[in-house]
Structure formats: C-alpha cells, structure tokens
C-alpha cells in the first residue's frame, strides 16, 4: 500500500490544528515547494474537478428542463452520475481530497524524505479515437497528480532550453496557434514545397526506457534526486520492471514526451529543412527534395532507436505542395494543402480542417433536431411554446447556437465589436475563437450559408408536422426566406422588448476574433485549463 492509501486508512484531520499547519508549511517537499504549497495544489485540482462535474450536471439538468417545456407529456428524468473513478479509491474523490489535503501532503512529504514514495494504482479507461480503435488513459489519484504537476512545472522551468523551439506541445511560452502561424509565414513566399506528414504509433506507450534515460544523460538535464525518484515512480521502473512507455494521463509524461523527441528535433534543426512538431504529430518541409528526404530518414532512424513505430494509417508521407492545379502527373503525389493541428494549411492561406468542421456541423444538427423536430415527430409538441406567434423553441435554439459559436458574447456585443476598431482585452470562447489563425474567410461564409439552410429546412418541416396535428397558426420566422433568417427581430407583445432572432454568424465572430488577436495576440483565445 502506498503513502496515499496508508493515510486514508489511518489519518484524520483532527490532529491538524493551526500551529501544526504552520510547521508543515515550513517543510520543503522539494526545492522551492513547501508541503503547504503542495496541499494548495491538491486543493485547486480537487476544486477544478468539482466545478467541472457541477457544470456538466447543470447542463444535464438544463437540457431535461428544456425537454420538459417542449413536450406536452411527462418525460423521464435522470440524474447525472458521478465519474466512476471517484469510487475507485478515496484519493480520486475530489471532495475527500479537498477536506484532507494537509494529510495527503504530509504523508507524501514523509515518503519523499524517506525515499519510499510510490504511485498508487491508476484508474485505467479507454477513449475511442475518431479514426477507429481506442487510446488507453491512466488516471491517477489527485495527490499523485498534484505531485506530478509540480514536478512537471519544475522540470520544464529548468530544462526549457533542452527542447526545440519548433516543439509546440504542452508549453507555457508557445502554443498551437504559434505553430500554425509559423508554418503559414514560412510557406507564404514559395511557389511549391516538398512536405512530409508523419504521425507516431502509440508514442506514449512504446518509448524505450533505456533510450529515454540515455537521452536524459546526454541532455544533462537539471534534476534533483527527489524529482528523479518521482519520475521513476511514474514510469514504474522500480516496482514493475516496465521497460517502455509512460502513462498517458499525467503531467510528468508530457515533459518526458518532449525529452524523448529532443534528439530528433536537434537533428532536424541541423538540416536545411523546416519542421514543426506537436507531441507525436510531425510536419517537415523544404524547397530541396534531398533535405526533406534526409529529414524523413532521420525520423525513421529515431523510430528504430526509440522503439516507437510510425503510424501508416495517419502518415501521408512525402508530397509536393503547390497551388491547386499547378502540378500534375508527378511521380510524387501533389496536394494543395495539408492538415495539421485541426487546420488546413496551404501555401497562401489557413483554413479549417475537415474533422473540426464535421464535428461542429454534427453538433449543430443535433441541436436543431432536439429543439425543432424531436417533439413534432413524436407528436408531443407543447403548443404553448408557439403562443403569440413566436416559436420559443426556435429562440432557445438561437441561444444555444450563440453560446456554441460566440462563447460568452451576446449578438449585440459581436455586432458592436465587429464594427468597431477596438476589442477590449477579454477571454474569447466558442468554436470560432478556437480557430483564431484561420485566414480563409470563405470557410466561415460557407459555414454560415450551411447553417441558415439547415435551420430553414428544419423550420419548414416543423411547420408541416405541426399543421398535420391540427395547429393552424403561424409563427415567426416560419415561411421567411432563407437569406432573411440573419435579419429577423420581433417585439414582444407581453414585455415590449425587442427579441433578437438573427441566426448567429461565424463570419461576424471571426472578424471579432481577428481584431482581438491583432490587438492582444492569440493568448486571448486560449482555453484557461490545466495540463490535463
């Protein structure tokens, strides 16, 4: 049983009065981090998980309330279940950890001092991949994850120079948008390029430990004995004899993943070849075929040394990138764009990749069906939702679409900011804000046309279905031409307030995002979250 489990079996909070807490606060867990600091980190992680659960439960409750209002008959209500991992062991339950953070911090501090620290058994689950198959994720108890996060921050802060400037994953100084902006700026002045796209196979699960430790020695990493003890505990070397891979689901693995690929990054930097890497996604390019070919050879050499395979299904290999229709009949496949980090990048522009566009369209289609078609198809529509000539289910749909596309901004704010020369420094959220470096405005215009068309078709079908059930009235905006859905408004007869019934516009929000990033940088669109 590890230190975490021992504490749960024997310790309580009753002995921890304020003077004892003060004494704990002066004890160093490792350099620069006291036991009190560590307890604070645990509390923050626990609170973040509690908030995430409460938000999900609130969304579940709100959807059931909306469903009840739409239907003229009772619906079965279900409660939102707590994550299964919370019952796996007590240190997975954020409510317990939040209450006993001092106890856990003291126990782990003692185990590190005595060099007996070991990681508690993780909760293992699988996540389905969009391309098929699944990825195994290991979730650790909150005290272990808090320690992993602290070690990760310490090691990254001391060893950032060991990582390449073209490695964009899991760093505080650069992000995914910097990667896309760098690639786009490098490609802009070329008439054509040789481009190689590769993805590693089961990277986190197959890196050879001997290779990893050898690279640590070669890179001369700054690492204390306690940090190495924790790192080896997560790798499982002392206890299980595991010889490859590191657990995917904990912060310290992110540092190790960057270190394992550092030799390849450095080798590529010495070539006359451009590259960008985000974790196990690697993109190489250059005007010289021989240089790019040499870079691909280095990738395969690294693969052989580290025991990490190359994914055949997701790696498109070496290609010629050129404007559409310029090159044809080449012995090498020619393309006009490549997809990297959810973006479609060509020589002159950046657009949305197929996957995020497909996902958002599917999500919107589900919202349209739930609000406009589910009850009419089941013949359970509550006709009170259509009183006074206004389709209130349609208003609900518009509200959900604005939240999805605009985040926290209202239609009035988006319209005002899009017309203004200044956007205040604020955190932008929503689907459009997650793609601030997209330059192909046609992507957003096509998306808006698709959105209006889907809503118009659903409204037309909704009207036909309801009239078959005997509803003889008409509602705004039934019967409105598709192009006029972006300019609808209605003054409420009950409150005299003007209801904004415009269909949200991704093009308009993209204009706001572009102005905000020009003024404040892409940081305003980053999602404020932890490492995992």
CSV table of C-alpha atoms in Angstrom, one decimal, residues 46-379:
chain,number,residue,atom,x,y,z
A,46,UNK,CA,-9.9,19.0,-6.4
A,47,UNK,CA,-11.9,22.2,-6.8
A,48,UNK,CA,-11.4,22.2,-10.6
A,49,UNK,CA,-12.8,18.7,-10.8
A,50,UNK,CA,-15.7,19.5,-8.6
A,51,UNK,CA,-16.5,22.6,-10.7
A,52,UNK,CA,-16.3,20.5,-13.9
A,53,UNK,CA,-18.7,17.9,-12.5
A,54,UNK,CA,-21.1,20.6,-11.3
A,55,UNK,CA,-21.1,22.4,-14.7
A,56,UNK,CA,-21.8,19.1,-16.5
A,57,UNK,CA,-24.6,18.3,-14.1
A,58,UNK,CA,-26.1,21.7,-14.6
A,59,UNK,CA,-26.0,21.3,-18.4
A,60,UNK,CA,-27.7,17.9,-18.0
A,61,UNK,CA,-30.4,19.4,-15.7
A,62,UNK,CA,-31.0,22.3,-18.1
A,63,UNK,CA,-31.5,20.1,-21.1
A,64,UNK,CA,-34.0,18.0,-19.2
A,65,UNK,CA,-35.9,21.2,-18.3
A,66,UNK,CA,-35.9,22.3,-21.9
A,67,UNK,CA,-37.1,18.9,-23.0
A,68,UNK,CA,-39.9,19.1,-20.4
A,69,UNK,CA,-41.0,22.5,-21.6
A,70,UNK,CA,-41.0,21.4,-25.3
A,71,UNK,CA,-43.1,18.3,-24.6
A,72,UNK,CA,-46.8,18.1,-23.7
A,73,UNK,CA,-46.3,14.9,-21.8
A,74,UNK,CA,-44.1,13.9,-18.9
A,75,UNK,CA,-40.5,12.9,-19.6
A,76,UNK,CA,-38.4,10.5,-17.6
A,77,UNK,CA,-35.8,12.4,-15.6
A,78,UNK,CA,-32.4,11.0,-14.9
A,79,UNK,CA,-29.7,12.2,-12.5
A,80,UNK,CA,-26.2,13.0,-13.7
A,81,UNK,CA,-23.9,10.3,-12.5
A,82,UNK,CA,-20.6,11.0,-10.7
A,83,UNK,CA,-17.4,9.8,-12.6
A,84,UNK,CA,-16.7,6.1,-11.9
A,85,UNK,CA,-13.2,6.9,-10.9
A,86,UNK,CA,-14.4,8.8,-7.8
A,87,UNK,CA,-15.4,5.4,-6.3
A,88,UNK,CA,-12.2,3.7,-7.4
A,89,UNK,CA,-10.3,4.9,-4.3
A,90,UNK,CA,-10.8,7.7,-1.8
A,91,UNK,CA,-7.9,9.8,-3.2
A,92,UNK,CA,-9.8,10.0,-6.5
A,93,UNK,CA,-12.8,11.7,-4.8
A,94,UNK,CA,-12.2,15.5,-5.0
A,95,UNK,CA,-14.5,16.2,-2.1
A,96,UNK,CA,-12.4,13.9,0.2
A,97,UNK,CA,-9.1,15.2,-1.1
A,98,UNK,CA,-10.2,18.8,-0.6
A,99,UNK,CA,-11.0,18.1,3.0
A,100,UNK,CA,-7.8,16.2,3.7
A,101,UNK,CA,-5.2,18.0,1.6
A,102,UNK,CA,-2.9,18.6,4.6
A,103,UNK,CA,-3.0,14.9,5.5
A,104,UNK,CA,-2.0,13.8,2.0
A,105,UNK,CA,0.6,16.5,1.7
A,106,UNK,CA,2.2,15.5,5.0
A,107,UNK,CA,2.2,11.8,4.1
A,108,UNK,CA,3.7,12.3,0.6
A,109,UNK,CA,6.3,14.7,2.1
A,110,UNK,CA,7.4,12.0,4.5
A,111,UNK,CA,7.6,9.3,1.8
A,112,UNK,CA,9.8,11.5,-0.3
A,113,UNK,CA,12.0,12.3,2.6
A,114,UNK,CA,12.4,8.6,3.4
A,115,UNK,CA,12.7,7.7,-0.3
A,116,UNK,CA,9.8,5.3,-0.1
A,117,UNK,CA,7.3,7.2,-2.4
A,118,UNK,CA,5.3,5.0,-4.8
A,119,UNK,CA,2.4,5.9,-7.1
A,120,UNK,CA,-1.0,4.5,-6.3
A,121,UNK,CA,-2.6,2.1,-8.8
A,122,UNK,CA,-4.2,4.2,-11.6
A,123,UNK,CA,-7.7,4.1,-12.8
A,124,UNK,CA,-7.5,2.8,-16.4
A,125,UNK,CA,-10.1,3.6,-19.1
A,126,UNK,CA,-10.2,3.7,-22.9
A,127,UNK,CA,-11.1,6.7,-25.1
A,128,UNK,CA,-12.4,6.0,-28.6
A,129,UNK,CA,-10.4,7.5,-31.4
A,130,UNK,CA,-12.2,9.3,-34.3
A,131,UNK,CA,-10.3,7.1,-36.8
A,132,UNK,CA,-11.3,3.9,-35.1
A,133,UNK,CA,-9.7,2.0,-32.2
A,134,UNK,CA,-9.1,3.3,-28.7
A,135,UNK,CA,-6.5,5.0,-26.6
A,136,UNK,CA,-5.7,3.8,-23.1
A,137,UNK,CA,-5.7,6.6,-20.5
A,138,UNK,CA,-4.4,6.2,-17.0
A,139,UNK,CA,-5.9,8.5,-14.4
A,140,UNK,CA,-4.0,8.9,-11.1
A,141,UNK,CA,-5.2,9.9,-7.7
A,142,UNK,CA,-5.4,13.6,-7.0
A,143,UNK,CA,-2.4,13.7,-4.6
A,144,UNK,CA,-0.2,11.8,-7.1
A,145,UNK,CA,-1.4,14.0,-10.0
A,146,UNK,CA,-0.7,17.1,-7.9
A,147,UNK,CA,2.9,15.9,-7.3
A,148,UNK,CA,3.3,15.1,-11.0
A,149,UNK,CA,2.1,18.5,-11.9
A,150,UNK,CA,4.5,20.2,-9.5
A,151,UNK,CA,7.4,18.1,-10.8
A,152,UNK,CA,6.4,18.9,-14.4
A,153,UNK,CA,6.5,22.6,-13.8
A,154,UNK,CA,9.8,22.4,-12.0
A,155,UNK,CA,11.5,20.3,-14.7
A,156,UNK,CA,10.0,22.4,-17.6
A,157,UNK,CA,11.2,25.6,-16.0
A,158,UNK,CA,14.7,24.4,-15.5
A,159,UNK,CA,15.1,22.5,-18.8
A,160,UNK,CA,13.2,24.5,-21.4
A,161,UNK,CA,16.5,25.0,-23.3
A,162,UNK,CA,16.7,21.3,-23.9
A,163,UNK,CA,13.5,21.5,-26.0
A,164,UNK,CA,13.4,22.7,-29.6
A,165,UNK,CA,11.8,26.0,-30.4
A,166,UNK,CA,9.7,24.1,-33.0
A,167,UNK,CA,8.2,21.8,-30.4
A,168,UNK,CA,4.9,23.4,-29.6
A,169,UNK,CA,3.1,20.9,-27.3
A,170,UNK,CA,2.4,21.4,-23.6
A,171,UNK,CA,4.4,24.7,-23.1
A,172,UNK,CA,3.5,27.9,-21.5
A,173,UNK,CA,5.6,30.1,-23.8
A,174,UNK,CA,4.2,28.9,-27.2
A,175,UNK,CA,1.0,27.2,-28.3
A,176,UNK,CA,-0.7,25.5,-31.2
A,177,UNK,CA,-1.6,28.9,-32.8
A,178,UNK,CA,2.1,29.9,-32.9
A,179,UNK,CA,2.8,26.6,-34.7
A,180,UNK,CA,0.2,27.4,-37.4
A,181,UNK,CA,1.3,31.0,-37.7
A,182,UNK,CA,4.9,29.9,-38.1
A,183,UNK,CA,4.1,27.4,-40.8
A,184,UNK,CA,1.9,29.8,-42.7
A,185,UNK,CA,4.6,32.5,-42.7
A,186,UNK,CA,7.3,30.1,-43.8
A,187,UNK,CA,5.2,28.8,-46.7
A,188,UNK,CA,3.8,32.1,-48.0
A,189,UNK,CA,6.6,33.0,-50.4
A,190,UNK,CA,7.2,29.6,-52.0
A,191,UNK,CA,5.7,28.6,-55.4
A,192,UNK,CA,5.9,25.0,-54.3
A,193,UNK,CA,7.3,22.9,-51.4
A,194,UNK,CA,8.1,19.3,-50.6
A,195,UNK,CA,6.1,18.4,-47.5
A,196,UNK,CA,6.2,15.3,-45.3
A,197,UNK,CA,3.5,14.4,-42.8
A,198,UNK,CA,4.1,11.7,-40.2
A,199,UNK,CA,2.3,10.5,-37.0
A,200,UNK,CA,3.9,8.3,-34.4
A,201,UNK,CA,2.2,5.0,-33.5
A,202,UNK,CA,1.4,4.6,-29.8
A,203,UNK,CA,4.1,7.1,-28.8
A,204,UNK,CA,3.3,7.4,-25.1
A,205,UNK,CA,3.1,3.6,-24.8
A,206,UNK,CA,6.2,2.5,-26.6
A,207,UNK,CA,9.2,4.8,-25.9
A,208,UNK,CA,12.0,2.6,-24.7
A,209,UNK,CA,13.1,3.5,-21.1
A,210,UNK,CA,16.8,2.8,-21.8
A,211,UNK,CA,16.6,5.2,-24.7
A,212,UNK,CA,14.8,7.8,-22.6
A,213,UNK,CA,17.4,7.6,-19.7
A,214,UNK,CA,20.2,7.8,-22.2
A,215,UNK,CA,18.8,11.0,-23.7
A,216,UNK,CA,18.5,12.5,-20.2
A,217,UNK,CA,22.2,11.9,-19.6
A,218,UNK,CA,23.1,13.3,-23.0
A,219,UNK,CA,21.0,16.4,-22.5
A,220,UNK,CA,22.4,16.9,-19.0
A,221,UNK,CA,19.0,17.7,-17.5
A,222,UNK,CA,18.8,19.7,-14.3
A,223,UNK,CA,17.0,17.3,-12.0
A,224,UNK,CA,17.2,16.8,-8.2
A,225,UNK,CA,17.2,13.3,-6.7
A,226,UNK,CA,13.7,13.7,-5.4
A,227,UNK,CA,12.5,14.7,-8.9
A,228,UNK,CA,14.1,11.7,-10.4
A,229,UNK,CA,12.6,9.5,-7.7
A,230,UNK,CA,9.1,10.7,-8.6
A,231,UNK,CA,9.7,10.4,-12.3
A,232,UNK,CA,10.9,6.8,-12.0
A,233,UNK,CA,7.9,6.1,-9.8
A,234,UNK,CA,5.5,7.2,-12.5
A,235,UNK,CA,7.5,5.3,-15.1
A,236,UNK,CA,7.1,2.2,-13.0
A,237,UNK,CA,10.7,1.2,-13.2
A,238,UNK,CA,11.4,0.4,-9.5
A,239,UNK,CA,8.2,-1.6,-8.9
A,240,UNK,CA,7.0,-3.3,-12.0
A,241,UNK,CA,10.1,-3.6,-14.2
A,242,UNK,CA,8.2,-1.9,-17.0
A,243,UNK,CA,10.7,-1.1,-19.8
A,244,UNK,CA,8.8,1.0,-22.2
A,245,UNK,CA,6.3,3.8,-22.4
A,246,UNK,CA,5.0,6.3,-19.9
A,247,UNK,CA,1.4,6.7,-18.6
A,248,UNK,CA,-0.8,8.9,-20.8
A,249,UNK,CA,-2.9,11.0,-18.4
A,250,UNK,CA,-0.4,12.6,-16.1
A,251,UNK,CA,1.5,15.8,-16.4
A,252,UNK,CA,5.0,14.4,-15.9
A,253,UNK,CA,4.6,12.3,-19.1
A,254,UNK,CA,4.3,15.5,-21.1
A,255,UNK,CA,7.8,16.5,-20.1
A,256,UNK,CA,9.1,13.0,-20.8
A,257,UNK,CA,7.5,13.0,-24.2
A,258,UNK,CA,9.3,16.2,-25.2
A,259,UNK,CA,12.7,14.9,-23.9
A,260,UNK,CA,12.4,11.6,-25.9
A,261,UNK,CA,11.9,13.5,-29.2
A,262,UNK,CA,14.6,16.2,-28.5
A,263,UNK,CA,17.3,14.2,-30.4
A,264,UNK,CA,15.2,14.2,-33.5
A,265,UNK,CA,14.3,17.9,-33.1
A,266,UNK,CA,18.0,18.8,-32.8
A,267,UNK,CA,18.9,16.6,-35.8
A,268,UNK,CA,16.3,18.3,-38.0
A,269,UNK,CA,17.5,21.8,-36.9
A,270,UNK,CA,20.9,21.0,-38.3
A,271,UNK,CA,19.4,20.3,-41.7
A,272,UNK,CA,18.3,22.8,-44.3
A,273,UNK,CA,14.7,21.8,-43.6
A,274,UNK,CA,11.7,23.4,-41.9
A,275,UNK,CA,9.7,21.5,-39.3
A,276,UNK,CA,7.1,21.8,-36.6
A,277,UNK,CA,6.1,19.2,-34.1
A,278,UNK,CA,3.2,19.0,-31.7
A,279,UNK,CA,3.7,15.9,-29.5
A,280,UNK,CA,3.6,13.0,-31.9
A,281,UNK,CA,2.4,14.9,-35.0
A,282,UNK,CA,5.4,15.9,-37.2
A,283,UNK,CA,5.4,18.1,-40.3
A,284,UNK,CA,8.6,18.6,-42.4
A,285,UNK,CA,9.0,20.9,-45.4
A,286,UNK,CA,11.6,22.4,-47.7
A,287,UNK,CA,12.3,23.6,-51.3
A,288,UNK,CA,15.1,21.0,-51.5
A,289,UNK,CA,13.9,17.4,-52.0
A,290,UNK,CA,17.1,15.9,-50.8
A,291,UNK,CA,17.0,17.8,-47.5
A,292,UNK,CA,13.4,16.8,-46.8
A,293,UNK,CA,14.2,13.2,-47.7
A,294,UNK,CA,17.2,13.3,-45.3
A,295,UNK,CA,14.8,14.6,-42.6
A,296,UNK,CA,12.4,11.7,-43.2
A,297,UNK,CA,15.4,9.3,-42.9
A,298,UNK,CA,16.3,10.8,-39.6
A,299,UNK,CA,12.7,10.3,-38.4
A,300,UNK,CA,12.9,6.6,-39.3
A,301,UNK,CA,16.3,6.3,-37.6
A,302,UNK,CA,14.9,7.8,-34.4
A,303,UNK,CA,12.0,5.4,-34.7
A,304,UNK,CA,14.3,2.4,-34.7
A,305,UNK,CA,16.4,3.7,-31.8
A,306,UNK,CA,13.4,4.6,-29.5
A,307,UNK,CA,11.3,1.6,-30.5
A,308,UNK,CA,8.4,4.0,-31.5
A,309,UNK,CA,6.6,3.0,-34.7
A,310,UNK,CA,5.3,5.2,-37.5
A,311,UNK,CA,1.5,5.2,-38.0
A,312,UNK,CA,0.8,4.0,-41.5
A,313,UNK,CA,-2.8,5.0,-41.5
A,314,UNK,CA,-2.3,8.6,-40.4
A,315,UNK,CA,1.1,9.4,-42.1
A,316,UNK,CA,0.7,10.7,-45.6
A,317,UNK,CA,4.4,10.7,-46.3
A,318,UNK,CA,6.3,12.9,-48.7
A,319,UNK,CA,4.3,15.1,-51.1
A,320,UNK,CA,4.5,18.1,-53.3
A,321,UNK,CA,2.6,21.1,-52.0
A,322,UNK,CA,1.5,23.6,-54.7
A,323,UNK,CA,-1.4,25.8,-55.6
A,324,UNK,CA,-4.4,23.7,-56.9
A,325,UNK,CA,-3.9,22.5,-60.5
A,326,UNK,CA,-0.3,23.8,-60.9
A,327,UNK,CA,1.4,20.5,-60.8
A,328,UNK,CA,0.0,17.3,-62.3
A,329,UNK,CA,1.3,13.9,-63.4
A,330,UNK,CA,4.3,14.0,-60.9
A,331,UNK,CA,5.8,10.8,-59.6
A,332,UNK,CA,5.2,12.2,-56.1
A,333,UNK,CA,1.7,12.8,-55.0
A,334,UNK,CA,0.8,16.5,-55.3
A,335,UNK,CA,-1.5,18.3,-52.9
A,336,UNK,CA,-2.7,21.8,-52.5
A,337,UNK,CA,-2.9,21.7,-48.7
A,338,UNK,CA,-2.1,19.7,-45.6
A,339,UNK,CA,-4.0,19.2,-42.4
A,340,UNK,CA,-2.1,19.9,-39.2
A,341,UNK,CA,-3.4,20.5,-35.7
A,342,UNK,CA,-7.1,20.9,-36.8
A,343,UNK,CA,-6.1,23.4,-39.6
A,344,UNK,CA,-5.9,23.0,-43.3
A,345,UNK,CA,-2.7,24.9,-44.4
A,346,UNK,CA,-1.9,25.8,-48.0
A,347,UNK,CA,0.9,28.0,-49.4
A,348,UNK,CA,-1.2,31.1,-49.2
A,349,UNK,CA,-3.9,30.6,-46.5
A,350,UNK,CA,-5.0,28.7,-43.4
A,351,UNK,CA,-8.5,27.1,-43.2
A,352,UNK,CA,-10.5,24.7,-41.1
A,353,UNK,CA,-9.6,21.0,-41.3
A,354,UNK,CA,-12.3,18.5,-42.2
A,355,UNK,CA,-12.6,17.0,-38.7
A,356,UNK,CA,-13.4,20.1,-36.6
A,357,UNK,CA,-15.8,21.3,-39.3
A,358,UNK,CA,-17.5,17.9,-39.4
A,359,UNK,CA,-17.8,17.8,-35.6
A,360,UNK,CA,-19.3,21.2,-35.3
A,361,UNK,CA,-21.8,20.6,-38.0
A,362,UNK,CA,-22.9,17.3,-36.4
A,363,UNK,CA,-23.3,19.1,-33.0
A,364,UNK,CA,-25.4,21.8,-34.6
A,365,UNK,CA,-27.5,19.2,-36.4
A,366,UNK,CA,-28.2,17.6,-33.1
A,367,UNK,CA,-29.3,20.9,-31.5
A,368,UNK,CA,-31.6,21.7,-34.5
A,369,UNK,CA,-33.2,18.2,-34.2
A,370,UNK,CA,-33.6,18.4,-30.4
A,371,UNK,CA,-35.2,21.9,-30.5
A,372,UNK,CA,-37.3,21.9,-33.7
A,373,UNK,CA,-38.1,18.4,-34.8
A,374,UNK,CA,-38.0,15.8,-31.9
A,375,UNK,CA,-41.3,16.7,-30.4
A,376,UNK,CA,-43.2,17.3,-33.7
A,377,UNK,CA,-42.0,14.0,-35.0
A,378,UNK,CA,-43.2,12.3,-31.7
A,379,UNK,CA,-46.4,14.3,-31.8
